[in-house]
Amino acid sequence: MENTVSTQKTDLKSLTKDELNHFCQELGLQSFRADQIFQWLYQKGVSDFEEMTNLSKDLREKLREMATINRIQPVQQQESKDGTIKFLFQLNDPEKEYKVEAVLIPDFFADGAARRLTVCVSSQVGCVFGCAFCATGKMGLFRNLSHGEIVDQVQYINELAEERYGKKITNIVYMGMGEPLHNYKSITNSAHIISDPLSIELSPKRITVSTVGLTKQIKKLADDQEPFNLAISLHAPTDEKRDKIMPINNSMNLESLEEAVKHYYKMTDRPITYEYLLFDNFNDTPQDARDLAKIVKWVPSKVNIIMYNNVAGVELKRAREERLDNFMRELIKNDVRATVRRSRGDDIDAGCGQLAIREGAPKGKTIAKD
């Protein structure tokens, strides 16, 4: 009988702010109680109703009977010599041992103080899109994360950042395990919670959502007027090359991506960031740079050139420095705003999915062909 009751309890971290308000109304509580509970959950990160000390003892007991507070649990942590910290989290699946990863990427002033603290979060267990260079893509997809599970990653790392560096995280990128826009509702709900004044209160301008190019969802972001930034994982400047490494391009090619990007810019007036992994002798020629320049000119945009973290079992390798230099010179010649993002955490499993794969995750759903 006890098991039956427990499964009927409401996980408060599965509710949006509006849903939490409705839950409290059904309990006959005044509206400010919902704000108090929300603040305990997301600003103070409590996991026990007893810690909600500004609620009466009777109310805490009522909440314990009706609800639970689930929180993902850290099970492993790796730290690089460059300061990057990789986290492996265990989810609360009763019969599955699903794990996801998140990364804290610090950037330091010359005196060693933290200037920028970026958290890279996961949105899914695995990924269905099977990009050839991605460790997570090799896993396949098992399930979406809830918005609460996404926020948990941020909360846990934010607490660590405050303890270690004396400051909160400064930026969030949805670029961890999974395709964020394939889990649209959870990532938008989580971003709203993270930016809420009663939560971490991180400006939406410091939140970036990445996608491999899901055109319908890019348009939806625009139509919904979601306030955070958009990054597109491009990684090849022609359909011919993109087809070889990103199966999504077979159904959503560069022509459809161009249409979606132009719609996004028309509706939001916000520039796009293109993420471009530079692979040796694949997408790193001067002609590739010229082709990339054409894409960048669809709408006001910039490019992050990313030096790849090599993944075991993947043929594609990080471009050599001289090829990077030639590529950048060609971009500059074509008036492209571009920065180079050096790989971080080379001495740990910093590439998304590497640690989870090492933990023995089986194969999930994928659109990639063997």
Coordinates of C-alpha atoms in Angstrom, one line a residue:
M1 CA 0.0 0.0 0.0
E2 CA 2.8 2.4 0.8
N3 CA 4.4 2.0 -2.6
T4 CA 1.0 2.8 -4.3
V5 CA 0.7 6.1 -2.3
S6 CA 4.3 7.2 -3.0
T7 CA 3.9 6.8 -6.8
Q8 CA 0.9 9.1 -6.7
K9 CA 2.8 11.9 -5.0
T10 CA 3.5 15.0 -7.2
D11 CA 7.2 15.7 -7.8
L12 CA 7.2 19.5 -7.3
K13 CA 10.2 19.9 -9.6
S14 CA 8.2 18.4 -12.5
L15 CA 5.9 21.4 -12.3
T16 CA 6.3 24.8 -14.0
K17 CA 5.8 27.9 -11.9
D18 CA 2.2 28.2 -13.1
E19 CA 1.5 24.5 -12.4
L20 CA 3.0 25.0 -8.9
N21 CA 0.7 27.9 -8.3
H22 CA -2.3 25.7 -9.4
F23 CA -1.1 22.9 -7.1
C24 CA -1.0 25.2 -4.1
Q25 CA -4.4 26.6 -5.0
E26 CA -5.8 23.1 -4.9
L27 CA -4.4 22.7 -1.4
G28 CA -6.2 25.9 -0.4
L29 CA -3.0 27.9 0.0
Q30 CA -2.5 31.6 -0.5
S31 CA -0.6 32.5 -3.7
F32 CA 2.5 33.8 -1.9
R33 CA 3.0 30.2 -0.6
A34 CA 3.7 29.0 -4.1
D35 CA 6.4 31.7 -4.5
Q36 CA 8.0 30.6 -1.2
I37 CA 8.1 27.0 -2.2
F38 CA 9.4 27.9 -5.7
Q39 CA 12.2 30.0 -4.0
W40 CA 13.1 27.1 -1.7
L41 CA 13.3 24.7 -4.7
Y42 CA 15.2 26.8 -7.1
Q43 CA 17.1 29.5 -5.3
K44 CA 18.0 27.6 -2.2
G45 CA 18.0 24.1 -3.7
V46 CA 16.4 22.2 -0.9
S47 CA 15.4 18.6 -1.2
D48 CA 13.5 18.2 2.1
F49 CA 10.3 20.0 3.2
E50 CA 11.8 20.3 6.7
E51 CA 14.3 22.9 5.3
M52 CA 11.4 25.2 4.3
T53 CA 11.5 27.0 7.6
N54 CA 9.2 29.8 6.7
L55 CA 6.3 27.3 6.2
S56 CA 4.3 26.1 9.2
K57 CA 5.0 22.6 10.5
D58 CA 1.5 21.6 9.5
L59 CA 2.0 22.8 6.0
R60 CA 5.3 21.0 5.7
E61 CA 3.6 17.8 6.8
K62 CA 0.8 18.3 4.3
L63 CA 3.3 18.8 1.5
R64 CA 5.2 15.7 2.5
E65 CA 2.0 13.7 2.3
M66 CA 1.1 15.1 -1.1
A67 CA 4.4 15.7 -2.9
T68 CA 8.1 14.8 -3.3
I69 CA 11.2 16.8 -4.3
N70 CA 13.3 14.7 -6.6
R71 CA 16.9 15.8 -7.3
I72 CA 19.5 14.2 -9.6
Q73 CA 22.6 12.9 -7.8
P74 CA 26.3 13.5 -8.7
V75 CA 28.1 10.2 -9.0
Q76 CA 31.4 11.2 -10.5
Q77 CA 33.5 14.3 -11.0
Q78 CA 36.7 14.9 -13.1
E79 CA 38.8 18.0 -13.1
S80 CA 41.2 19.1 -15.8
K81 CA 44.5 20.9 -15.3
D82 CA 42.9 23.9 -17.2
G83 CA 40.1 24.2 -14.6
T84 CA 37.3 22.5 -16.5
I85 CA 35.2 20.2 -14.3
K86 CA 33.1 17.4 -15.8
F87 CA 30.2 16.0 -13.7
L88 CA 28.3 12.7 -14.1
F89 CA 24.8 12.7 -12.6
Q90 CA 22.5 9.8 -11.8
L91 CA 18.8 10.4 -12.7
N92 CA 15.9 9.2 -10.5
D93 CA 14.6 6.4 -12.8
P94 CA 13.6 3.5 -10.5
E95 CA 14.5 0.7 -12.9
K96 CA 17.0 2.4 -15.1
E97 CA 20.5 3.7 -14.3
Y98 CA 20.4 6.7 -16.6
K99 CA 23.2 9.1 -16.3
V100 CA 23.9 12.5 -17.9
E101 CA 26.8 14.9 -18.0
A102 CA 27.4 18.6 -17.4
V103 CA 30.5 20.7 -17.5
L104 CA 31.8 23.8 -15.7
I105 CA 34.1 25.8 -17.9
P106 CA 35.8 28.6 -16.0
D107 CA 37.7 31.5 -17.6
F108 CA 40.1 33.4 -15.5
F109 CA 41.6 36.9 -15.1
A110 CA 45.4 37.2 -15.1
D111 CA 45.4 37.1 -11.3
G112 CA 43.6 33.7 -11.2
A113 CA 40.2 35.1 -10.2
A114 CA 37.2 33.7 -12.1
R115 CA 36.0 36.0 -14.8
R116 CA 33.4 33.9 -16.5
L117 CA 31.8 30.6 -15.3
T118 CA 30.0 28.8 -18.1
V119 CA 27.9 25.7 -17.5
C120 CA 27.2 23.3 -20.3
V121 CA 24.1 21.3 -19.6
S122 CA 22.5 18.2 -21.0
S123 CA 18.9 18.0 -22.2
Q124 CA 18.4 14.3 -23.1
V125 CA 19.8 10.9 -22.2
G126 CA 21.7 10.3 -25.4
C127 CA 20.7 11.7 -28.8
V128 CA 18.7 10.4 -31.7
F129 CA 20.5 12.4 -34.4
G130 CA 23.7 10.4 -34.6
C131 CA 26.3 13.0 -35.7
A132 CA 29.5 11.2 -36.8
F133 CA 31.8 13.2 -34.6
C134 CA 29.7 13.0 -31.3
A135 CA 30.1 10.5 -28.5
T136 CA 26.6 11.1 -27.4
G137 CA 25.3 10.4 -30.9
K138 CA 26.9 6.9 -30.6
M139 CA 24.6 6.2 -27.6
G140 CA 21.3 6.8 -29.4
L141 CA 18.4 8.3 -27.5
F142 CA 16.8 6.9 -24.3
R143 CA 14.6 9.7 -23.0
N144 CA 14.2 13.4 -22.5
L145 CA 15.1 15.2 -19.3
S146 CA 12.5 17.0 -17.4
H147 CA 12.9 20.8 -16.8
G148 CA 13.6 20.0 -13.2
E149 CA 16.5 17.6 -14.1
I150 CA 18.0 20.3 -16.3
V151 CA 17.8 22.9 -13.6
D152 CA 19.3 20.5 -11.1
Q153 CA 22.5 20.4 -13.2
V154 CA 22.7 24.1 -13.1
Q155 CA 21.9 24.4 -9.4
Y156 CA 24.4 21.8 -8.3
I157 CA 27.2 23.4 -10.3
N158 CA 26.2 26.9 -9.3
E159 CA 26.5 25.9 -5.6
L160 CA 30.0 24.5 -6.3
A161 CA 31.0 27.7 -8.2
E162 CA 29.9 29.9 -5.2
E163 CA 31.9 27.7 -2.8
R164 CA 35.0 27.5 -5.0
Y165 CA 35.1 30.9 -6.7
G166 CA 32.9 33.1 -4.5
K167 CA 30.6 34.0 -7.4
K168 CA 27.6 32.5 -9.3
I169 CA 27.8 31.0 -12.7
T170 CA 27.7 33.7 -15.5
N171 CA 26.6 31.8 -18.6
I172 CA 24.7 28.6 -19.5
V173 CA 24.9 26.8 -22.8
Y174 CA 22.5 24.0 -23.8
M175 CA 25.2 22.1 -25.6
G176 CA 25.6 18.9 -23.5
M177 CA 24.2 15.5 -24.2
G178 CA 21.1 15.5 -26.5
E179 CA 19.6 17.9 -29.0
P180 CA 18.0 20.7 -27.0
L181 CA 15.3 21.6 -29.5
H182 CA 14.2 18.0 -29.7
N183 CA 13.1 18.5 -26.0
Y184 CA 11.6 21.9 -26.6
K185 CA 9.2 22.2 -23.7
S186 CA 11.7 21.1 -21.1
I187 CA 14.5 23.4 -22.2
T188 CA 12.3 26.5 -22.5
N189 CA 10.7 25.8 -19.1
S190 CA 14.1 25.2 -17.5
A191 CA 15.4 28.5 -19.0
H192 CA 12.4 30.4 -17.7
I193 CA 13.0 28.9 -14.2
I194 CA 16.8 29.7 -14.3
S195 CA 16.2 33.3 -15.2
D196 CA 13.4 33.8 -12.7
P197 CA 14.1 36.4 -9.9
L198 CA 13.1 33.8 -7.3
S199 CA 15.6 31.3 -8.8
I200 CA 19.2 31.7 -10.0
E201 CA 18.1 34.9 -11.8
L202 CA 20.5 34.5 -14.7
S203 CA 19.7 37.0 -17.6
P204 CA 18.3 35.3 -20.7
K205 CA 21.0 37.1 -22.6
R206 CA 23.5 34.8 -20.9
I207 CA 21.6 31.6 -21.9
T208 CA 22.3 30.0 -25.3
V209 CA 20.5 27.1 -26.8
S210 CA 22.2 25.1 -29.5
T211 CA 20.6 23.0 -32.3
V212 CA 21.8 20.8 -35.1
G213 CA 19.3 22.6 -37.3
L214 CA 15.7 21.6 -36.3
T215 CA 14.0 24.1 -38.6
K216 CA 10.4 23.8 -37.2
Q217 CA 11.6 24.4 -33.7
I218 CA 13.9 27.3 -34.7
K219 CA 10.8 29.0 -36.2
K220 CA 8.8 28.2 -33.0
L221 CA 11.5 29.8 -30.9
A222 CA 11.0 32.9 -33.0
D223 CA 7.2 32.8 -32.9
D224 CA 7.2 32.2 -29.1
Q225 CA 9.6 35.1 -28.7
E226 CA 11.9 33.1 -26.4
P227 CA 14.5 35.6 -25.1
F228 CA 17.6 33.5 -25.0
N229 CA 20.3 33.2 -27.7
L230 CA 20.4 30.7 -30.6
A231 CA 23.4 28.8 -31.8
I232 CA 23.4 26.4 -34.7
S233 CA 25.8 23.5 -34.9
L234 CA 26.7 23.8 -38.6
H235 CA 30.1 22.0 -38.9
A236 CA 30.1 21.8 -42.7
P237 CA 29.3 24.6 -45.2
T238 CA 27.8 22.5 -48.0
D239 CA 25.0 19.9 -48.2
E240 CA 27.5 17.4 -49.6
K241 CA 29.8 17.5 -46.6
R242 CA 27.1 18.0 -44.1
D243 CA 25.3 14.9 -45.3
K244 CA 28.4 12.8 -44.5
I245 CA 28.6 13.8 -40.8
M246 CA 25.1 14.9 -39.8
P247 CA 22.2 12.6 -40.7
I248 CA 19.7 15.4 -40.0
N249 CA 20.8 17.2 -43.1
N250 CA 19.2 14.5 -45.3
S251 CA 15.8 15.8 -44.2
M252 CA 16.6 19.4 -43.2
N253 CA 19.2 20.7 -45.6
L254 CA 20.9 24.1 -45.8
E255 CA 18.1 25.5 -47.9
S256 CA 15.5 24.8 -45.2
L257 CA 17.9 26.0 -42.6
E258 CA 18.3 29.3 -44.4
E259 CA 14.6 29.8 -44.5
A260 CA 14.3 29.1 -40.7
V261 CA 17.2 31.3 -39.9
K262 CA 15.8 34.2 -41.9
H263 CA 12.4 33.8 -40.2
Y264 CA 14.1 33.7 -36.8
Y265 CA 16.0 36.9 -37.4
K266 CA 12.9 38.6 -38.9
M267 CA 10.9 37.8 -35.8
T268 CA 13.5 38.4 -33.1
D269 CA 16.1 40.8 -34.6
R270 CA 18.7 38.8 -32.8
P271 CA 21.9 37.5 -34.5
I272 CA 22.8 33.9 -34.9
T273 CA 25.9 32.1 -33.7
Y274 CA 27.2 29.2 -35.9
E275 CA 29.3 26.5 -34.1
Y276 CA 31.8 25.0 -36.5
L277 CA 34.0 22.1 -35.5
L278 CA 37.2 22.2 -37.6
F279 CA 38.1 18.7 -38.8
D280 CA 41.5 18.0 -40.4
N281 CA 41.3 17.6 -44.2
F282 CA 37.5 17.6 -44.2
N283 CA 36.0 21.0 -43.6
D284 CA 39.1 23.2 -43.1
T285 CA 40.1 24.3 -46.6
P286 CA 40.0 27.9 -47.9
Q287 CA 37.0 27.0 -50.1
D288 CA 35.2 25.7 -47.0
A289 CA 35.8 29.1 -45.4
R290 CA 34.4 30.9 -48.5
D291 CA 31.3 28.6 -48.4
L292 CA 30.9 29.3 -44.7
A293 CA 31.1 33.0 -45.4
K294 CA 28.1 32.7 -47.7
I295 CA 26.0 31.1 -44.9
V296 CA 27.1 33.7 -42.3
K297 CA 25.7 36.4 -44.6
W298 CA 22.1 35.0 -44.6
V299 CA 21.5 37.2 -41.5
P300 CA 23.8 39.1 -39.1
S301 CA 25.8 36.3 -37.5
K302 CA 29.1 35.3 -36.0
V303 CA 31.1 32.0 -36.0
N304 CA 32.7 30.0 -33.2
I305 CA 35.4 27.9 -34.7
I306 CA 35.8 25.0 -32.2
M307 CA 39.0 22.9 -32.0
Y308 CA 37.6 19.4 -31.7
N309 CA 38.1 17.1 -28.7
N310 CA 39.1 13.8 -30.4
V311 CA 36.8 10.9 -29.5
A312 CA 37.9 7.3 -29.5
G313 CA 36.5 5.4 -32.5
V314 CA 35.8 8.5 -34.6
E315 CA 37.8 8.9 -37.8
L316 CA 37.4 12.7 -37.8
K317 CA 40.3 14.5 -36.0
R318 CA 41.1 18.0 -34.9
A319 CA 42.5 20.2 -37.6
R320 CA 46.1 21.1 -37.4
E321 CA 47.2 24.6 -36.4
E322 CA 48.5 25.7 -39.9
R323 CA 45.1 24.7 -41.4
L324 CA 43.3 26.6 -38.8
D325 CA 45.4 29.7 -39.5
N326 CA 44.7 29.5 -43.3
F327 CA 41.0 29.0 -42.6
M328 CA 40.8 32.0 -40.3
R329 CA 42.7 34.2 -42.8
E330 CA 40.1 33.3 -45.4
L331 CA 37.2 34.1 -43.1
I332 CA 38.7 37.5 -42.2
K333 CA 39.2 38.2 -45.9
N334 CA 35.5 37.6 -46.4
D335 CA 34.5 39.9 -43.5
V336 CA 33.3 37.1 -41.2
R337 CA 33.2 37.7 -37.5
A338 CA 34.9 34.6 -36.1
T339 CA 36.5 33.5 -32.8
V340 CA 38.5 30.3 -32.1
R341 CA 37.4 28.3 -29.1
R342 CA 40.2 26.1 -27.9
S343 CA 39.2 22.6 -26.7
R344 CA 39.0 22.4 -22.9
G345 CA 39.4 19.4 -20.7
D346 CA 41.6 17.4 -23.1
D347 CA 43.0 15.4 -20.1
I348 CA 39.6 14.4 -18.9
D349 CA 36.5 13.0 -20.7
A350 CA 35.3 16.5 -21.6
G351 CA 33.6 15.6 -24.9
C352 CA 29.8 15.1 -24.4
G353 CA 28.9 11.5 -23.8
Q354 CA 32.4 10.2 -23.3
L355 CA 32.0 9.6 -19.6
A356 CA 28.5 8.2 -20.0
I357 CA 29.6 5.8 -22.7
R358 CA 32.5 4.7 -20.4
E359 CA 29.9 3.9 -17.8
G360 CA 28.4 1.3 -20.2
A361 CA 25.3 2.9 -21.6
P362 CA 23.5 0.6 -24.2
K363 CA 22.4 1.7 -27.6
G364 CA 19.2 3.8 -27.9
K365 CA 17.2 5.1 -30.8
T366 CA 19.0 6.8 -33.7
I367 CA 18.4 8.1 -37.2
A368 CA 22.1 7.4 -38.1
K369 CA 22.7 4.5 -40.5
D370 CA 25.3 1.9 -39.5

